[in-house]
Tab-separated table of C-alpha atoms in Angstrom:
chain	number	residue	atom	x	y	z
A	1	GLN	CA	0.000	0.000	0.000
A	2	VAL	CA	1.357	3.430	-0.977
A	3	SER	CA	0.170	6.473	0.934
A	4	TYR	CA	0.892	10.164	0.693
A	5	VAL	CA	1.240	13.000	3.161
A	6	LYS	CA	1.686	16.733	2.763
A	7	MET	CA	4.615	18.371	4.563
A	8	PHE	CA	4.503	22.109	5.138
A	9	PHE	CA	7.644	24.012	5.948
A	10	CYS	CA	9.245	27.424	5.762
A	11	ARG	CA	12.307	28.608	3.850
A	12	CYS	CA	12.676	32.218	4.904
A	13	HIS	CA	14.660	34.693	2.891
A	14	PRO	CA	17.930	35.213	4.788
A	15	LYS	CA	17.401	38.959	5.055
A	16	SER	CA	13.718	38.940	5.965
A	17	ASP	CA	12.526	41.371	8.610
A	18	GLU	CA	12.192	39.985	12.116
A	19	GLY	CA	8.688	38.804	12.863
A	20	ALA	CA	7.528	39.227	9.268
A	21	THR	CA	5.112	36.708	7.855
A	22	CYS	CA	7.164	34.307	5.790
A	23	PRO	CA	6.150	34.378	2.104
A	24	ALA	CA	8.021	31.180	1.369
A	25	ARG	CA	5.698	28.697	2.999
A	26	GLN	CA	5.641	25.706	0.689
A	27	THR	CA	4.100	22.278	0.331
A	28	SER	CA	5.724	18.998	-0.626
A	29	LEU	CA	3.847	15.783	-1.413
A	30	LEU	CA	5.723	12.813	0.010
A	31	ARG	CA	5.173	9.278	-1.231
A	32	LEU	CA	5.676	6.783	1.558
A	33	GLY	CA	7.265	3.467	0.820
A	34	THR	CA	9.674	4.677	-1.878
A	35	THR	CA	12.546	5.142	0.565
A	36	GLU	CA	13.152	1.828	2.278
A	37	ALA	CA	15.242	3.267	5.093
A	38	TRP	CA	12.376	5.432	6.321
A	39	ALA	CA	9.953	2.531	6.400
A	40	LEU	CA	12.329	0.090	8.106
A	41	GLN	CA	14.200	2.329	10.506
A	42	VAL	CA	11.749	4.956	11.695
A	43	PHE	CA	8.594	2.867	11.437
A	44	HIS	CA	6.702	5.223	9.147
A	45	LEU	CA	7.290	8.232	11.370
A	46	LEU	CA	6.949	11.420	9.391
A	47	LEU	CA	9.018	14.279	10.657
A	48	LEU	CA	7.903	17.879	10.426
A	49	ALA	CA	10.054	20.809	11.549
A	50	TYR	CA	8.292	24.129	11.764
A	51	LEU	CA	8.471	27.486	13.502
A	52	VAL	CA	6.612	27.915	16.786
A	53	ARG	CA	6.028	31.630	16.677
A	54	GLU	CA	5.056	32.036	20.316
A	55	GLY	CA	8.556	31.097	21.438
A	56	ALA	CA	11.698	33.112	21.981
A	57	GLY	CA	13.035	35.156	19.085
A	58	GLY	CA	15.801	33.576	17.019
A	59	ASP	CA	18.576	35.837	15.718
A	60	SER	CA	21.579	34.226	14.093
A	61	GLY	CA	23.839	35.605	11.408
A	62	GLN	CA	21.757	36.961	8.531
A	63	PHE	CA	18.524	35.431	9.859
A	64	HIS	CA	15.779	37.262	11.731
A	65	HIS	CA	12.714	35.203	12.548
A	66	VAL	CA	10.594	34.332	15.547
A	67	GLY	CA	10.564	30.715	16.679
A	68	SER	CA	11.185	28.397	19.622
A	69	GLY	CA	13.123	25.752	17.690
A	70	ALA	CA	10.743	22.859	18.348
A	71	VAL	CA	10.627	19.761	16.147
A	72	HIS	CA	7.315	17.915	16.088
A	73	ILE	CA	7.193	14.178	15.330
A	74	LEU	CA	4.007	12.890	13.751
A	75	LYS	CA	2.828	9.386	12.971
A	76	GLN	CA	0.934	8.750	9.740
A	77	GLY	CA	-1.793	6.136	9.991
A	78	GLY	CA	-3.122	4.681	13.213
A	79	ASP	CA	-2.312	1.219	14.516
A	80	GLY	CA	-2.870	-0.788	17.668
A	81	ASN	CA	-0.295	1.184	19.658
A	82	ALA	CA	-1.075	4.803	18.886
A	83	PRO	CA	-3.412	6.879	16.727
A	84	SER	CA	-2.287	9.217	13.971
A	85	GLY	CA	-1.014	12.632	14.934
A	86	LEU	CA	1.543	14.161	17.267
A	87	ILE	CA	3.610	11.605	19.189
A	88	GLY	CA	6.538	13.687	20.406
A	89	ILE	CA	8.215	17.096	20.585
A	90	LEU	CA	11.997	17.400	20.302
A	91	GLU	CA	13.455	20.329	22.211
A	92	GLY	CA	17.100	21.125	21.672
A	93	HIS	CA	17.341	24.281	19.611
A	94	THR	CA	17.053	27.831	20.935
A	95	ALA	CA	15.902	29.352	17.648
A	96	ALA	CA	13.924	28.406	14.555
A	97	VAL	CA	14.572	25.024	12.921
A	98	TYR	CA	15.331	25.619	9.248
A	99	THR	CA	16.331	22.257	7.780
A	100	LEU	CA	16.351	18.537	8.558
A	101	THR	CA	17.442	15.235	7.067
A	102	ILE	CA	17.283	11.536	7.938
A	103	SER	CA	20.211	9.132	7.705
A	104	PRO	CA	19.905	5.745	5.968
A	105	GLU	CA	19.905	4.240	9.472
A	106	GLY	CA	16.927	6.373	10.545
A	107	CYS	CA	18.765	9.039	12.555
A	108	LEU	CA	17.200	12.505	12.458
A	109	VAL	CA	19.424	15.579	12.089
A	110	THR	CA	18.135	19.145	12.399
A	111	GLY	CA	19.766	22.491	11.681
A	112	ALA	CA	18.618	25.798	13.120
A	113	THR	CA	19.232	29.516	13.123
A	114	ASP	CA	20.923	29.107	16.531
A	115	ARG	CA	23.973	27.951	14.480
A	116	SER	CA	23.806	24.388	15.766
A	117	ILE	CA	23.094	20.922	14.357
A	118	ALA	CA	21.287	18.427	16.589
A	119	ILE	CA	21.315	14.610	16.272
A	120	TRP	CA	18.213	12.759	17.501
A	121	ASN	CA	17.211	9.184	18.226
A	122	VAL	CA	13.698	8.852	16.815
A	123	SER	CA	13.189	5.123	17.266
A	124	TRP	CA	9.577	4.184	17.955
A	125	GLU	CA	10.308	2.928	21.476
A	126	ARG	CA	11.225	6.456	22.632
A	127	PHE	CA	7.683	7.682	22.002
A	128	LEU	CA	5.502	4.650	22.728
A	129	GLY	CA	3.202	5.153	25.717
A	130	LYS	CA	4.446	8.645	26.556
A	131	ASP	CA	2.530	11.912	26.685
A	132	PRO	CA	3.729	13.871	23.625
A	133	LEU	CA	3.045	17.229	25.271
A	134	THR	CA	4.820	16.675	28.590
A	135	THR	CA	7.655	14.252	27.761
A	136	LYS	CA	10.948	16.020	27.062
A	137	HIS	CA	13.167	14.669	24.289
A	138	LYS	CA	16.731	15.951	23.994
A	139	PRO	CA	19.351	15.434	21.254
A	140	ILE	CA	21.912	12.668	21.668
A	141	ARG	CA	24.635	14.777	20.086
A	142	ARG	CA	25.215	18.342	18.939
A	143	LEU	CA	27.519	19.718	16.246
A	144	GLN	CA	28.873	23.245	16.683
A	145	GLY	CA	30.997	25.053	14.120
A	146	HIS	CA	28.900	27.295	11.902
A	147	ASP	CA	29.140	31.031	12.573
A	148	ALA	CA	25.572	31.696	11.415
A	149	GLY	CA	22.316	29.826	10.913
A	150	VAL	CA	22.355	26.306	9.452
A	151	THR	CA	20.398	26.293	6.184
A	152	ALA	CA	21.065	22.925	4.511
A	153	LEU	CA	21.770	19.314	5.536
A	154	ALA	CA	22.502	16.115	3.603
A	155	PHE	CA	24.104	12.796	4.460
A	156	VAL	CA	27.065	11.948	2.239
A	157	LYS	CA	26.761	8.635	0.460
A	158	LYS	CA	29.867	6.499	0.899
A	159	ASN	CA	31.668	5.192	-2.164
A	160	VAL	CA	33.630	2.002	-1.511
A	161	ASN	CA	36.603	3.446	-3.377
A	162	ASP	CA	36.747	6.947	-1.917
A	163	GLY	CA	38.302	6.056	1.442
A	164	MET	CA	35.776	8.060	3.417
A	165	PRO	CA	34.477	6.907	6.785
A	166	SER	CA	30.764	6.176	7.038
A	167	GLY	CA	28.417	8.577	8.821
A	168	LEU	CA	29.525	11.787	7.120
A	169	LEU	CA	27.154	14.751	7.075
A	170	ALA	CA	27.268	17.860	4.888
A	171	SER	CA	25.839	21.134	6.187
A	172	GLY	CA	25.415	24.568	4.653
A	173	GLY	CA	25.075	27.840	6.457
A	174	ALA	CA	24.474	31.570	6.325
A	175	ASP	CA	28.165	31.908	7.211
A	176	ASN	CA	28.822	31.180	3.515
A	177	ALA	CA	30.302	27.756	4.164
A	178	THR	CA	29.626	24.088	3.573
A	179	LYS	CA	31.041	21.803	6.254
A	180	ILE	CA	31.667	18.050	6.184
A	181	TRP	CA	31.206	16.363	9.570
A	182	ASP	CA	32.140	13.077	11.158
A	183	VAL	CA	28.888	12.641	13.066
A	184	GLN	CA	30.148	10.030	15.542
A	185	ALA	CA	33.179	12.123	16.485
A	186	ALA	CA	31.163	15.376	16.348
A	187	THR	CA	34.034	16.899	14.389
A	188	ALA	CA	34.133	19.089	11.282
A	189	LEU	CA	36.523	17.526	8.751
A	190	LEU	CA	36.260	20.138	5.991
A	191	SER	CA	35.007	23.691	5.550
A	192	LEU	CA	34.306	24.688	1.948
A	193	PRO	CA	33.951	28.461	1.385
A	194	HIS	CA	31.226	30.072	-0.734
A	195	PRO	CA	30.518	33.728	-1.615
A	196	LYS	CA	27.020	33.669	-0.083
A	197	THR	CA	24.598	31.531	1.942
A	198	VAL	CA	24.409	27.824	1.035
A	199	PHE	CA	20.722	26.919	0.890
A	200	GLY	CA	20.938	23.462	-0.672
A	201	ILE	CA	23.234	20.428	-0.784
A	202	ALA	CA	22.889	17.345	-2.992
A	203	THR	CA	24.923	14.170	-2.622
A	204	HIS	CA	25.934	12.199	-5.693
A	205	PRO	CA	23.961	8.915	-5.957
A	206	GLU	CA	27.198	6.953	-6.341
A	207	GLY	CA	29.016	8.825	-3.565
A	208	GLY	CA	32.253	10.773	-3.573
A	209	GLU	CA	30.780	14.152	-4.525
A	210	ILE	CA	28.403	16.862	-3.381
A	211	GLY	CA	26.785	19.753	-5.229
A	212	THR	CA	25.833	22.990	-3.473
A	213	ALA	CA	23.243	25.682	-4.148
A	214	SER	CA	24.450	29.132	-3.155
A	215	TRP	CA	22.669	32.468	-3.040
A	216	ASP	CA	25.114	33.855	-5.623
A	217	GLY	CA	23.340	31.698	-8.225
A	218	VAL	CA	26.240	29.304	-8.838
A	219	ILE	CA	26.234	25.511	-8.403
A	220	ARG	CA	29.534	24.157	-7.096
A	221	PHE	CA	30.798	20.578	-7.110
A	222	PHE	CA	33.251	19.226	-4.542
A	223	THR	CA	35.053	15.895	-4.603
A	224	LEU	CA	35.221	13.978	-1.329
A	225	PRO	CA	37.079	13.225	0.837
A	226	THR	CA	39.576	15.882	-0.350
A	227	GLY	CA	37.087	18.751	-0.643
A	228	MET	CA	38.621	19.794	-3.965
A	229	LYS	CA	36.290	21.849	-6.157
A	230	ARG	CA	35.580	19.913	-9.354
A	231	GLY	CA	33.764	22.690	-11.175
A	232	GLU	CA	30.961	25.240	-11.286
A	233	LEU	CA	27.748	25.764	-13.243
A	234	SER	CA	26.312	29.237	-13.716
A	235	GLY	CA	23.349	30.483	-15.692
A	236	HIS	CA	20.654	31.332	-13.170
A	237	ASP	CA	19.704	35.005	-12.878
A	238	ALA	CA	19.212	34.953	-9.086
A	239	GLY	CA	20.087	32.979	-5.968
A	240	LEU	CA	19.692	29.219	-5.582
A	241	TYR	CA	17.597	27.389	-3.016
A	242	SER	CA	17.943	23.725	-3.924
A	243	VAL	CA	19.837	21.191	-6.056
A	244	ALA	CA	19.143	17.494	-6.630
A	245	TYR	CA	20.876	14.687	-8.523
A	246	SER	CA	18.653	12.278	-10.410
A	247	PRO	CA	18.730	8.913	-8.581
A	248	LEU	CA	18.200	7.133	-11.908
A	249	ASP	CA	20.789	9.044	-13.970
A	250	SER	CA	23.615	10.582	-11.939
A	251	SER	CA	24.653	12.756	-14.897
A	252	LEU	CA	21.500	14.850	-14.405
A	253	LEU	CA	21.123	17.547	-11.750
A	254	ALA	CA	18.193	19.904	-11.175
A	255	SER	CA	18.439	23.347	-9.573
A	256	ALA	CA	15.723	25.632	-8.164
A	257	SER	CA	16.163	29.388	-8.112
A	258	ALA	CA	14.737	32.743	-7.119
A	259	ASP	CA	14.728	33.559	-10.848
A	260	ARG	CA	11.507	31.470	-11.037
A	261	THR	CA	13.072	28.637	-13.014
A	262	VAL	CA	14.116	25.030	-12.587
A	263	ARG	CA	17.137	24.133	-14.696
A	264	ILE	CA	18.373	20.689	-15.687
A	265	TRP	CA	22.114	20.226	-16.129
A	266	ASP	CA	24.432	17.558	-17.521
A	267	VAL	CA	27.065	17.411	-14.783
A	268	LYS	CA	29.403	15.217	-16.830
A	269	GLN	CA	29.530	17.602	-19.787
A	270	MET	CA	28.964	20.569	-17.414
A	271	GLN	CA	26.308	22.178	-19.566
A	272	LEU	CA	22.703	23.333	-19.374
A	273	LEU	CA	20.123	21.017	-20.939
A	274	TRP	CA	16.694	22.519	-20.201
A	275	THR	CA	15.144	25.529	-18.481
A	276	LEU	CA	11.651	25.017	-16.981
A	277	LYS	CA	9.655	28.247	-16.567
A	278	SER	CA	6.227	27.311	-15.213
A	279	HIS	CA	6.593	29.023	-11.798
A	280	ARG	CA	5.480	32.620	-11.195
A	281	ASP	CA	7.742	33.290	-8.198
A	282	HIS	CA	10.813	31.949	-6.374
A	283	VAL	CA	11.291	28.187	-6.814
A	284	THR	CA	12.477	26.937	-3.442
A	285	THR	CA	12.669	23.155	-3.754
A	286	VAL	CA	13.101	20.466	-6.400
A	287	GLU	CA	13.285	16.668	-6.227
A	288	TRP	CA	13.454	13.826	-8.736
A	289	SER	CA	11.166	10.828	-8.825
A	290	PRO	CA	12.951	7.648	-7.687
A	291	LEU	CA	10.774	5.601	-10.045
A	292	ASP	CA	10.152	7.543	-13.263
A	293	PRO	CA	13.049	8.856	-15.390
A	294	PHE	CA	12.893	12.559	-16.331
A	295	THR	CA	10.127	13.187	-13.794
A	296	LEU	CA	10.579	15.707	-11.000
A	297	ALA	CA	8.585	17.934	-8.673
A	298	SER	CA	9.187	21.539	-7.691
A	299	GLY	CA	7.598	23.974	-5.251
A	300	GLY	CA	7.813	27.683	-4.636
A	301	TRP	CA	6.404	30.955	-3.400
A	302	ASP	CA	3.603	30.863	-5.967
A	303	ARG	CA	2.025	28.077	-3.871
């Protein structure tokens, strides 16, 4: 059985006024069952990070937004143990949560405008039989190293020939840097400079490389574990929010931009293939289908 759920989240402009209503609220339609690690390791828990506006104000680097930094864990579909809905609240950030990702092993990682990255155990046993409103859940580990808000997260896929340890995490920030972390050691291994905020990170399906989306409108490719820059792709007329490799053809990469376009690139030939212009405002996210070649979804400010 395949089911779907809508996930709402906020990607605020880095220079938005404090307390302003975020115009970048967007919707993604998630298809459950297409990512085996989610189903097996987190027992169909769907994770939703959003701003709790009644909380303390968050002010980090270029970011100005109101939020308490809470992460809400929701369960899709009732069963004999618990009904659908809220099953837990993770409290570990002091400002708004901006990005999250899940490891292949089912570990949740969140990044916030308090400049920190938090690692969480979200196994089902931690929530079963507990009051979701009164039970306190804290992170099992914290990564500190960014000098401004954390805006992007992605686990690095290991290539058997690249010599990298497993459990590496890539993070982007408003400090104009992408960092590569050894999660177990809670240590930053590399810091890769950019001219502006890094809003998106994509990991190559075969491992050994990441691509970054920066607010200067340029896509950059870095080889791991050395961190050497392999090349750049430019052509967008405004900043970038998101990049994504095709899981079915690793030579294809999609990028989403404030210039209202999605662009498809050949990353082997390093050239532009197509420009998609259906959006009427900033395009803030893009993702490929894991099942259908040349099929992708995008979302933006035009709702």
